[in-house]
Every structure is written in C-alpha cells, then in structure tokens.
XYZ file of C-alpha atoms in Angstrom:
620
model
C 0.000 0.000 0.000
C 1.439 3.434 -0.907
C 2.299 5.924 1.818
C 1.531 8.822 -0.510
C -0.225 9.392 -3.820
C 0.199 12.634 -5.746
C -2.233 13.097 -8.638
C -4.050 15.643 -10.749
C -0.821 17.049 -12.151
C 1.290 17.109 -15.259
C 4.396 15.183 -14.286
C 7.499 15.726 -16.391
C 9.283 12.507 -15.505
C 12.457 12.778 -17.650
C 11.961 9.041 -18.145
C 12.295 8.651 -21.915
C 10.103 5.561 -21.835
C 7.298 7.481 -20.129
C 7.950 11.217 -20.393
C 4.593 12.359 -18.960
C 2.335 11.089 -16.183
C -0.809 12.120 -14.289
C -0.097 10.549 -10.909
C 2.546 8.831 -8.803
C 2.444 6.482 -5.833
C 5.209 6.404 -3.238
C 6.067 3.719 -0.692
C 9.121 3.378 1.545
C 10.654 6.491 0.014
C 10.521 5.358 -3.617
C 8.191 5.667 -6.576
C 6.172 2.450 -6.865
C 3.767 3.570 -9.585
C 3.943 6.298 -12.237
C 1.211 6.663 -14.824
C -2.439 7.493 -15.365
C -4.573 8.599 -12.445
C -7.012 5.790 -13.210
C -4.199 3.299 -12.609
C -2.583 4.927 -9.592
C -5.503 6.184 -7.463
C -7.018 2.702 -6.894
C -3.762 1.738 -5.118
C -4.646 3.985 -2.167
C -5.371 2.390 1.182
C -6.909 3.705 4.369
C -3.596 5.194 5.545
C -2.453 6.614 2.208
C -2.086 10.391 2.085
C -3.401 11.883 -1.144
C -2.396 15.237 -2.649
C -4.246 16.746 -5.582
C -2.055 19.081 -7.661
C -5.063 20.658 -9.402
C -3.399 20.696 -12.785
C 0.016 21.992 -11.808
C 3.295 20.872 -13.346
C 5.502 18.540 -11.285
C 9.210 17.973 -11.891
C 11.951 15.776 -10.453
C 13.660 17.381 -7.462
C 16.592 19.627 -8.322
C 20.132 18.536 -7.401
C 22.944 21.090 -7.121
C 26.234 19.661 -8.407
C 28.357 22.149 -6.420
C 27.065 23.726 -3.242
C 28.902 24.724 -0.082
C 25.975 23.729 2.099
C 27.908 22.404 5.098
C 29.900 25.621 5.533
C 26.959 27.734 4.436
C 24.666 26.079 6.937
C 26.950 26.844 9.876
C 26.747 30.559 9.057
C 23.383 31.004 7.317
C 21.538 32.498 10.296
C 24.257 35.129 10.768
C 24.255 36.363 7.167
C 22.187 39.115 5.631
C 21.525 37.858 2.116
C 21.408 40.324 -0.756
C 20.750 37.489 -3.212
C 18.034 38.602 -5.642
C 17.597 42.114 -4.192
C 17.071 44.422 -7.159
C 18.249 47.794 -5.859
C 21.144 48.991 -3.745
C 18.767 51.323 -1.928
C 16.711 48.343 -0.739
C 19.852 46.431 0.156
C 21.176 49.313 2.235
C 17.813 49.721 3.973
C 18.007 46.053 4.949
C 21.545 46.582 6.196
C 20.544 49.594 8.296
C 17.639 47.709 9.869
C 19.872 44.736 10.650
C 22.532 46.943 12.223
C 19.880 48.341 14.575
C 19.105 44.907 16.081
C 22.524 43.207 15.979
C 24.087 43.167 19.461
C 27.781 43.643 20.207
C 30.172 41.949 19.554
C 28.354 40.410 16.587
C 28.965 41.515 13.001
C 26.538 42.218 10.198
C 27.759 40.094 7.281
C 26.708 40.149 3.665
C 28.643 37.163 2.391
C 28.358 36.811 -1.371
C 25.517 35.507 -3.494
C 25.056 38.832 -5.278
C 26.717 41.136 -7.796
C 26.617 44.885 -8.171
C 25.198 44.358 -11.669
C 21.902 43.041 -10.263
C 21.211 46.441 -8.701
C 19.418 49.169 -10.615
C 22.220 51.495 -9.518
C 24.891 49.147 -10.987
C 27.305 49.776 -8.137
C 28.363 48.687 -4.677
C 27.963 50.880 -1.596
C 30.862 53.088 -0.658
C 32.728 52.618 2.597
C 31.419 56.038 3.619
C 27.873 54.763 3.140
C 28.641 51.709 5.275
C 30.060 53.903 8.036
C 27.010 56.156 7.910
C 24.551 53.293 8.565
C 26.860 51.413 10.947
C 29.218 53.683 12.894
C 29.759 51.182 15.726
C 28.653 47.725 14.492
C 31.207 45.793 12.412
C 30.023 45.295 8.822
C 31.738 42.842 6.476
C 30.521 42.795 2.874
C 31.933 40.155 0.511
C 31.415 40.791 -3.213
C 32.016 37.563 -5.134
C 35.654 36.580 -4.589
C 37.091 39.851 -5.841
C 36.761 42.176 -2.845
C 35.460 42.801 0.624
C 34.280 46.081 2.117
C 34.752 46.691 5.843
C 33.416 49.653 7.753
C 35.549 51.389 10.383
C 34.214 49.215 13.210
C 35.094 46.032 11.312
C 38.598 47.283 10.577
C 39.105 47.900 14.269
C 37.983 44.430 15.378
C 40.021 42.543 12.747
C 43.073 44.578 13.717
C 44.250 45.775 10.316
C 46.442 48.844 10.790
C 49.201 50.809 9.102
C 51.660 48.162 10.321
C 49.763 45.124 8.953
C 51.861 43.510 6.177
C 50.415 42.890 2.746
C 48.946 39.382 2.440
C 50.303 37.074 -0.284
C 48.040 37.184 -3.328
C 45.898 39.991 -1.938
C 45.882 43.672 -1.117
C 44.792 45.785 1.841
C 43.985 49.087 0.138
C 45.448 52.055 2.019
C 45.238 55.843 2.010
C 48.153 58.189 1.411
C 49.356 57.763 4.978
C 49.355 53.958 4.721
C 46.223 53.376 6.798
C 43.734 50.703 5.622
C 40.606 52.290 4.139
C 38.338 49.230 4.448
C 38.777 47.644 1.005
C 40.368 44.195 0.601
C 41.201 42.953 -2.886
C 41.878 39.438 -4.117
C 44.810 39.804 -6.508
C 43.762 37.197 -7.473
C 43.944 34.921 -4.428
C 40.881 35.009 -2.174
C 42.783 33.963 0.956
C 42.688 37.468 2.453
C 38.905 37.449 2.086
C 38.600 33.980 3.667
C 40.966 34.832 6.500
C 39.291 38.121 7.390
C 35.816 36.611 7.460
C 37.117 33.823 9.713
C 37.970 36.425 12.378
C 34.274 37.032 13.097
C 32.264 35.441 15.915
C 30.813 31.978 15.362
C 27.465 30.607 16.413
C 27.350 28.051 19.243
C 26.671 24.509 18.088
C 22.950 24.502 18.978
C 22.530 27.614 16.837
C 24.570 26.035 14.036
C 22.173 23.096 14.045
C 19.248 25.493 13.748
C 21.065 27.534 11.094
C 21.734 24.512 8.909
C 18.098 23.476 9.131
C 16.991 26.931 8.008
C 19.396 26.836 5.079
C 18.033 23.451 4.026
C 14.489 24.773 4.324
C 15.346 27.730 2.126
C 16.760 25.342 -0.474
C 13.626 23.187 -0.210
C 11.558 26.349 -0.773
C 13.391 26.743 -4.066
C 12.911 23.103 -5.091
C 16.318 21.691 -4.167
C 16.134 18.090 -2.967
C 19.814 17.167 -3.163
C 23.324 18.545 -3.496
C 26.975 17.625 -3.716
C 28.951 19.559 -1.122
C 32.295 20.756 -2.491
C 33.993 21.375 0.850
C 35.460 24.830 1.295
C 38.099 27.016 2.850
C 38.152 26.936 6.663
C 35.907 23.835 6.563
C 38.001 21.244 8.333
C 37.186 17.553 8.334
C 35.998 16.074 10.633
C 35.543 18.970 13.107
C 33.316 21.198 10.972
C 31.203 18.226 9.892
C 29.865 17.499 13.384
C 26.691 19.547 12.844
C 25.685 17.954 9.543
C 26.544 14.500 10.896
C 24.329 15.070 13.940
C 21.433 16.228 11.755
C 21.889 13.157 9.582
C 21.959 10.860 12.605
C 18.796 12.475 13.977
C 16.934 12.111 10.666
C 16.626 15.882 10.244
C 18.156 16.276 6.788
C 15.571 17.545 4.312
C 17.748 17.089 1.261
C 20.211 14.440 0.149
C 23.862 15.326 0.527
C 27.027 13.812 -0.909
C 30.206 15.447 0.394
C 33.757 15.831 -0.909
C 36.798 16.428 1.312
C 38.694 19.678 0.659
C 42.325 20.032 1.747
C 42.977 23.032 3.994
C 46.693 23.901 4.167
C 49.308 24.420 1.434
C 52.104 21.828 1.437
C 50.042 19.484 3.610
C 47.683 18.229 0.908
C 49.356 14.833 0.533
C 49.199 14.206 4.281
C 45.511 15.177 4.362
C 44.541 12.697 1.681
C 46.751 9.926 3.078
C 45.025 10.342 6.440
C 41.537 10.602 4.961
C 41.867 7.557 2.713
C 42.887 5.566 5.785
C 40.083 6.848 8.024
C 37.195 7.316 5.560
C 35.584 5.013 3.032
C 34.323 6.197 -0.319
C 30.484 6.019 -0.430
C 30.219 5.522 3.351
C 26.795 6.667 4.538
C 23.312 6.304 3.113
C 21.000 7.904 0.552
C 20.746 11.079 2.650
C 24.367 11.601 3.659
C 27.293 9.945 1.953
C 30.964 10.390 1.180
C 31.745 11.363 -2.429
C 35.552 11.505 -2.699
C 38.054 14.363 -2.776
C 38.090 18.045 -3.751
C 37.299 20.599 -4.951
C 40.672 21.750 -3.640
C 43.240 19.042 -4.348
C 46.431 21.127 -4.131
C 46.832 24.840 -3.532
C 49.388 25.225 -6.301
C 46.619 24.416 -8.834
C 43.963 26.840 -7.533
C 43.129 29.423 -10.219
C 40.539 31.693 -8.603
C 37.981 33.142 -11.029
C 38.481 36.844 -10.353
C 37.897 38.181 -13.852
C 38.740 41.680 -12.662
C 42.343 40.483 -12.439
C 44.589 38.962 -15.121
C 44.574 35.195 -15.397
C 47.020 33.749 -12.862
C 49.732 31.342 -13.990
C 49.910 28.293 -11.781
C 53.116 27.605 -9.900
C 55.804 25.425 -11.529
C 55.418 22.860 -8.751
C 51.743 22.320 -9.655
C 52.281 19.097 -11.594
C 54.412 17.465 -8.920
C 52.037 18.402 -6.111
C 49.004 17.266 -8.075
C 50.519 13.957 -9.135
C 51.233 12.976 -5.525
C 47.602 13.525 -4.531
C 45.998 12.024 -7.644
C 48.074 8.856 -7.257
C 46.819 8.442 -3.684
C 43.233 8.930 -4.818
C 43.503 6.618 -7.839
C 45.176 3.872 -5.794
C 42.342 4.060 -3.244
C 39.676 4.330 -5.992
C 38.461 7.679 -4.707
C 36.917 9.957 -7.329
C 37.843 13.619 -7.201
C 36.606 16.995 -8.309
C 39.052 19.756 -9.163
C 38.431 23.503 -9.214
C 39.689 24.868 -12.554
C 38.563 28.108 -14.151
C 40.945 28.431 -17.103
C 41.941 26.033 -19.862
C 45.601 26.714 -19.117
C 45.104 25.103 -15.704
C 42.931 22.296 -17.060
C 45.443 21.300 -19.747
C 48.286 21.101 -17.218
C 46.141 19.022 -14.863
C 45.255 16.691 -17.730
C 48.965 16.097 -18.334
C 49.108 14.756 -14.787
C 45.912 12.719 -15.049
C 47.089 11.101 -18.303
C 50.435 10.248 -16.716
C 48.779 8.580 -13.727
C 46.273 6.832 -16.013
C 49.099 5.008 -17.818
C 49.898 3.198 -14.573
C 46.574 3.299 -12.684
C 43.532 3.321 -15.023
C 41.099 6.104 -14.137
C 38.142 4.698 -16.058
C 35.123 4.260 -13.796
C 36.274 6.720 -11.140
C 33.798 9.454 -12.140
C 36.329 12.243 -11.557
C 35.618 15.699 -12.927
C 36.593 19.334 -13.292
C 34.493 22.093 -11.730
C 33.716 25.411 -13.467
C 35.842 25.211 -16.672
C 34.738 28.590 -18.037
C 37.432 28.824 -20.747
C 37.914 25.121 -21.487
C 39.058 24.303 -25.041
C 37.743 21.645 -27.425
C 41.070 19.836 -27.111
C 40.692 19.613 -23.343
C 37.100 18.413 -23.656
C 38.297 15.593 -25.908
C 41.068 14.662 -23.480
C 38.582 14.523 -20.599
C 36.312 12.285 -22.675
C 39.195 9.932 -23.447
C 39.960 9.558 -19.730
C 36.310 9.003 -18.756
C 36.014 12.233 -16.775
C 33.286 14.850 -16.514
C 32.715 18.608 -16.313
C 30.542 20.209 -13.633
C 29.492 23.722 -14.642
C 28.089 26.443 -12.399
C 26.446 29.794 -13.104
C 29.336 31.980 -11.970
C 29.259 33.809 -15.302
C 25.704 34.935 -14.521
C 27.313 37.019 -11.778
C 30.641 37.858 -13.422
C 29.873 37.961 -17.126
C 30.203 41.743 -17.282
C 33.711 41.585 -15.817
C 34.734 38.831 -18.236
C 33.489 40.821 -21.228
C 35.286 43.935 -19.996
C 38.616 42.077 -19.802
C 38.438 39.575 -22.655
C 35.732 40.897 -24.993
C 32.223 39.803 -25.964
C 33.428 37.217 -28.494
C 35.520 35.383 -25.893
C 32.538 35.289 -23.534
C 30.206 33.503 -25.950
C 31.082 30.016 -24.726
C 32.168 30.354 -21.127
C 31.726 27.497 -20.567
C 30.707 25.869 -23.894
C 27.920 23.789 -22.372
C 26.136 22.916 -25.607
C 29.389 21.783 -27.210
C 30.327 19.662 -24.193
C 26.964 17.920 -24.435
C 27.372 17.404 -28.186
C 30.663 15.649 -27.552
C 29.006 13.275 -25.091
C 31.062 14.274 -22.071
C 29.301 13.878 -18.751
C 28.199 17.300 -17.561
C 25.746 18.793 -15.103
C 24.881 22.098 -13.444
C 24.984 23.783 -10.071
C 25.585 27.092 -8.346
C 28.891 27.172 -6.400
C 26.906 29.006 -3.712
C 26.955 30.613 -1.238
C 29.718 33.144 -1.891
C 30.495 33.528 -5.594
C 26.870 33.077 -6.677
C 23.411 32.614 -5.222
C 22.069 29.227 -4.195
C 18.903 29.812 -6.261
C 18.740 26.967 -8.835
C 16.291 28.841 -11.045
C 18.862 31.570 -11.672
C 21.179 28.852 -12.977
C 18.435 27.364 -15.149
C 17.538 30.802 -16.523
C 21.215 31.511 -17.276
C 21.565 28.308 -19.314
C 18.313 28.905 -21.191
C 18.503 32.661 -21.851
C 22.255 33.219 -21.996
C 21.881 36.319 -19.802
C 23.589 37.484 -16.644
C 21.547 38.530 -13.616
C 22.316 42.093 -14.698
C 20.544 41.446 -18.009
C 23.603 41.266 -20.275
C 23.208 38.708 -23.054
C 26.578 36.962 -23.254
C 25.743 33.705 -25.055
C 24.404 33.259 -28.600
C 21.504 30.850 -28.962
C 23.851 28.081 -30.093
C 25.357 27.910 -26.609
C 21.998 28.116 -24.825
C 20.003 25.047 -23.835
C 16.378 24.121 -24.348
C 14.348 23.795 -21.166
C 14.298 20.014 -21.013
C 18.064 19.733 -21.405
C 18.614 22.436 -18.801
C 16.328 20.563 -16.405
C 18.243 17.327 -17.001
C 21.439 19.223 -16.173
C 19.932 19.838 -12.724
C 18.474 16.373 -12.175
C 19.325 13.225 -14.099
C 22.771 14.347 -15.269
C 23.979 15.234 -11.757
C 23.681 11.636 -10.588
C 26.812 10.530 -12.482
C 28.817 12.991 -10.397
C 27.780 11.265 -7.173
C 27.814 7.747 -8.621
C 24.026 7.425 -8.211
C 22.848 6.903 -11.787
C 19.489 5.152 -11.935
C 18.802 5.862 -8.271
C 17.418 9.401 -8.495
C 16.997 12.330 -10.883
C 13.847 11.108 -12.663
C 10.271 10.337 -11.709
C 10.371 6.627 -12.426
C 9.399 3.425 -10.653
C 12.175 2.312 -8.326
C 13.855 5.691 -8.045
C 14.005 7.744 -4.867
C 10.776 9.720 -4.524
C 12.035 13.296 -4.825
C 9.781 15.728 -6.683
C 8.743 19.375 -6.718
C 5.749 21.432 -7.822
C 6.928 24.899 -8.947
C 4.722 27.960 -8.578
C 4.678 28.362 -12.367
C 4.895 26.058 -15.362
C 8.603 25.720 -16.102
C 7.831 24.735 -19.687
C 5.171 27.365 -20.285
C 6.257 30.538 -18.497
C 8.204 33.349 -20.144
C 11.983 32.932 -20.154
C 12.425 36.064 -18.088
C 10.157 34.613 -15.374
C 12.151 31.417 -14.810
C 14.595 32.955 -12.331
C 11.744 34.038 -10.024
C 10.361 30.514 -9.592
C 9.846 28.973 -6.167
C 8.391 25.644 -5.109
C 4.895 25.188 -3.742
C 5.510 21.560 -2.806
C 8.835 19.801 -2.237
C 8.929 16.083 -1.521
C 12.076 14.165 -0.539
C 11.806 10.427 -0.124
C 8.033 10.637 -0.056
C 8.078 13.173 2.810
C 6.712 16.680 2.289
C 9.636 18.820 3.447
C 8.121 22.083 2.214
C 4.586 23.150 1.407
C 3.172 26.576 0.604
C -0.178 27.948 -0.514
C -2.627 25.125 -1.163
C -0.037 22.618 0.052
C 0.977 24.222 3.332
C -1.212 21.844 5.328
C 0.735 18.846 3.987
C 4.045 20.059 5.399
C 5.668 17.367 7.559
C 8.698 19.380 8.669
C 8.541 22.186 11.205
C 11.730 24.161 11.795
C 11.999 26.241 15.004
C 12.452 30.011 14.574
C 15.883 31.116 13.406
C 18.428 31.456 16.209
C 19.594 33.847 17.562
C 16.640 36.213 17.834
C 18.462 38.921 15.853
C 19.115 36.579 12.926
C 18.503 38.242 9.535
C 16.622 35.079 8.554
C 13.783 36.037 10.900
C 13.251 39.361 9.170
C 14.141 38.606 5.553
C 13.773 34.872 4.971
C 16.190 34.297 2.142
C 16.473 34.900 -1.581
C 15.084 38.331 -2.607
C 14.162 38.988 1.048
C 10.939 37.030 0.627
C 10.308 37.036 4.381
C 10.162 40.825 4.533
C 7.691 40.919 1.661
C 5.519 38.271 3.306
C 5.490 39.862 6.755
C 5.065 43.427 5.588
C 2.687 42.972 2.669
C 0.423 40.083 3.634
C -1.263 41.630 6.728
C -1.813 44.928 4.952
C -3.289 43.228 1.903
C -5.517 41.012 4.031
C -6.912 43.974 5.970
C -7.624 45.862 2.766
C -9.052 42.859 0.993
C -11.406 41.496 3.614
C -11.670 38.037 2.014
C -11.270 34.956 4.173
C -8.765 33.041 2.027
C -5.874 34.424 0.015
C -4.962 33.104 -3.415
C -2.285 30.394 -3.454
C -0.320 32.396 -5.997
C -0.933 36.069 -5.131
C -2.052 35.930 -1.481
C -4.387 38.882 -0.907
C -2.745 40.977 -3.636
C -5.587 40.234 -6.059
C -4.957 43.440 -7.970
C -1.737 41.953 -9.302
C -3.710 39.248 -11.057
C -6.611 41.426 -12.107
C -4.324 43.979 -13.739
C -1.996 41.468 -15.384
C -1.903 40.471 -19.017
C -2.740 36.893 -18.084
C -6.218 35.568 -19.000
C -7.721 35.976 -15.532
C -11.192 36.322 -17.017
C -10.864 32.909 -18.639
C -11.622 31.054 -15.419
C -11.138 27.497 -16.608
C -7.785 27.832 -18.393
C -6.332 30.279 -15.867
C -7.354 28.170 -12.880
C -6.122 24.988 -14.508
C -2.828 26.379 -15.697
C -1.679 28.499 -12.775
C -3.868 27.774 -9.796
C -4.833 31.399 -9.233
C -8.128 31.885 -7.400
C -8.267 35.685 -7.541
C -11.220 35.367 -9.932
C -13.263 33.852 -7.091
C -12.872 36.859 -4.756
C-alpha cells in the first residue's frame, strides 16, 4: 500500500520511456507507480495520504552539483543575504535595519551571493555609506571573490592597521598615509577574504544546528532536494562536519547530501589525503548523507581563482608534482575527485598529470571531474572524454559575465563554458551554483542563465547556439547530476524504483516566459516521499517544522532568504488582508488580487487560468 499518492498534475518525468504522467504512488521512500490517475488512485489504502495538484506541473527534485551547504549552513543564520535584491537602496535599507538589532560583539555580514550588476544602480555601496549606517557595528561585505568592504568598526575588530603587512596574493587598500581604508582585494587569491571573514564570531553549536536546518528549508523552498557539497576554505574535516553529521543521525536532513573532502593547508595536501583515505571510506553513509571523494581543492598550487577583474594567474611550476602525488593516492584508493579549474591553461596542465597517472593506474570508472571550466578548449574536452572524466558547470558567469566581457571581450565570452558543445561531444556534464559566496544558491537563476544566456544584470553573453532548451537544462539539474555522485538510476527522474524526490513549482517551467524562470519557487517539495516544504494550497501537507531562526536577531527572521521574501511576506500580507477582507488568500498572489486582475494573463478565462496556474483571484 502506498504511503503517498500525488495526482491531478502534469508530471514531467524525464523518463524517456514514459515522459509524462498524471499521478505517482510512493512507498518506503521510492516511486512504486507512475502513470495514469485511473491506474494509480485505486492503489490507495486507508492510511495513504493523497495530494491533488489541481493541474500543476511537477518535476523531479533539483540537485545542485556544487554547493557549499555544510559551511553555508553553519553561518546562514548570521548572514544578511542580498541574493536577488534588485536595488542597492533596498539592500542598504536592509543593512541599516539589521545593524539596529545586531548586538555587540556580533557583526553584520553580507557574504556573497550577489553582484553589483543586479542592482538598478549598478554599483556597490561606498565605505562612507557603510560607516554612515553602521558607525559602531562591524560590517563585512563580501562581493564575489574579488573584494570585501569593511566599515571602520570592522577594521578595528580585525586589527588591520598601518603596520599590517600585505597578504600574499591579496591587497589591503590604504590611504596616502598607509592606513587601511576598508577595502580588501583578491589579486587574485581570495585567501585574504577567507581569513578576514574567519575572524568574526561563530554561532554556538545549537545555533549552528538550527542555522543549517533553516538553510536546508530555504533550499527546499526553491525546489532543491539534493546537493553535492564541495567542501570549502576553513571547513576542516571532521571537526566542521559534526553539525551535519548530527542532523543526519537524527533524521533531520531535508535534502540528500554527498560530500567531498577539501584540503585546507598548502604543502600538507598529501598528508591530508593519506590520512583521509585511511580513516574514511568512499560512499560511506546512506541515501541522505554519503561520502563522495576528494576536492574541490586538491592542491593549492593548482587553484586558479575566477576573479575576472584580475589577469589570469599562472599556476606555480610545482603544480604538476604536487598534483601527481595527490591524484596517485586517490587513484590507488579508488576515490573519485573533483578539481576547481577556471581556465583552460590550468585544465590542460592538470590533464597532463591525469594522463600520466592513467598510464599506470587506469582512471576509467572513477567518475572524476573538473568544476567550473569557463574557458575550457575543445582539445581539453576531448582529453577529458578519453579519460572518462566529466565537467561540472556552475552559473558563476551569470554574476561575473560583465567583468569577463570587460577584460576579454564579448566574443571570448560567448562560450564560457561551452555547455552545448560539451553535451554534443558526449562528455558527462551537469549544473549547479557554487553558492553561497560567488553566486546565489537559487537553482532557477542557474536554469535561466543556461536557457537565456543572460547574466543577472541582463547582459546577453551567449548566442543561442550555446543556450540550452528547457528540457536539457532541467536534465542538467536532475538526471545528469547523478553521475557525479555515482548514483545513476537511483534518483533524478520520476520513475518506478527511483528515490521519490519531486517538486511542484509555482509556475509552469515549460510554459512561463523565459524572463520569469529565475523568479520561480516551489509550492511543494517532496524528498523520499516526505513533504519537506509546502506553501499555498499545500501548506497543510508540510511534515517538517523548523523552530524560529536562532539567535533572535538573525537576519533570517526578518528577511527569509532569496530576494528577502520574508520581509515581503510579513510586511505585505497583513496589509493586503486587511484591505481585501476576504477569508482566504490566493495560493499564488495571497491577498494581492490586484496583481492578477491587472496582469496580461487571461484571468477572465476562469477554466484555463485556474487549470494552468492555480490562481483563485477570480473567485474573490
């Protein structure tokens, strides 16, 4: 007997043998029936929960191929997110309000996920503006991995003075007298940005547990049901994994997570991987939390940070020797790896090493891959194919495309990375975000970037030949990701026997305008047959309740997450309800019925509008 039946929808299964369905049945966390409603509904028993989608589109759950969720979760409740905020004025108003409630000695942190190009003003705040809104509270603002802005209070607490030496690979910008002004530059190494942020206060472990749960819930709200964690700077194994391991042990994970181990200290990479291959087992864990190999940092001498405001860095001459030592350890222990590589010059040198190791220890079947690969060449793609590797792309160019064009020209930007060509050549590839610092965690921004070829600032950088159709883009976020975690056939499609992960977006992914894709959220997110997020008509089905964000001053309480959705909900909904006077808001527009009534959509056509979008404003 099924635990759950979901019907009345248009299911895009991505199963080529059965591309569409009307209903699914789920038992013991897996799909046990996918097909017509007339075939699936009779399977229901007395204890079966039944959800009617009322004509909405359902998709497989989204899987991020590169997300720093473990590190991001530890800090999520402390961070003011500017992801998706459309104007600097709004962003600064949020900052001012957060400063007012943040107690000493805490900082206000805006840690990536945005670009100045998303703002109407097309600029960052000045340090003078930061000091004006926060004269006494430390403010740290990280913009991508190119710079950080610190107000005067932050400079004082981190201790940067006239006597502080210049960091290797970075710059502390100073005035004429040699005093730091509050601007840190990656030139091009981001270590100064990492190290400065690490000086801030941390949350106690009980708050970190709460913070990670809120980050997962925000991802569920956006339709993410799984991710591959790429490690990260200042994310030490096993110490910084205690929180995620406890949540996994307590059954509180609301998305599936495969994690890679990221070396932390230059010149100690070999020792790290020798120790880890002795103490950890590849694939250890279960379908919710499992080990996925090494990377994305393998050796520091091969790390080419993607700061397109700076010239391309040449990797150190010792890169090949360092990399060979680590790759041999991994290949001998049959650990797959992922390797950060922005430029083809780095990729081609790494491939020299991989080919050398392959002659003695065959790499076929290891499912190793490069991350990012913005300027990869056709020759390198062919070499990766010959070695059985893959390429994991992320939407960093959606946030940095303007800088790339400024340095290298529009023609060079047209295939950065050449996703369509990689797919044509049959190389394994998939998509993700690289959130939370160099890009937002919103998967729909990534999907929109691949489909439209535009940055979040609206610049069209890709010709149509390097853009993807919607089905292929969706596969890049679902079925294709499973190769990168060695889980092909287990998840990524709505098919009998696969893990029961699915989402119901708030708009039809295949029918909405291209420019609307990035604003999508999920109304219903199911992981393993459990409703981990429900909104609107599906809120009553929610099986996961997360306590309020901790501490009480957390920006998450006031702003929610992407595009400050919590502020809009709290501020707008009560006002609209009082003005409206109706007893039930619309599942799509809440009590803002005027938005629907004044839109170009066919609100007056009750049957098609209700069936297609689920708006009930016509009934008010």
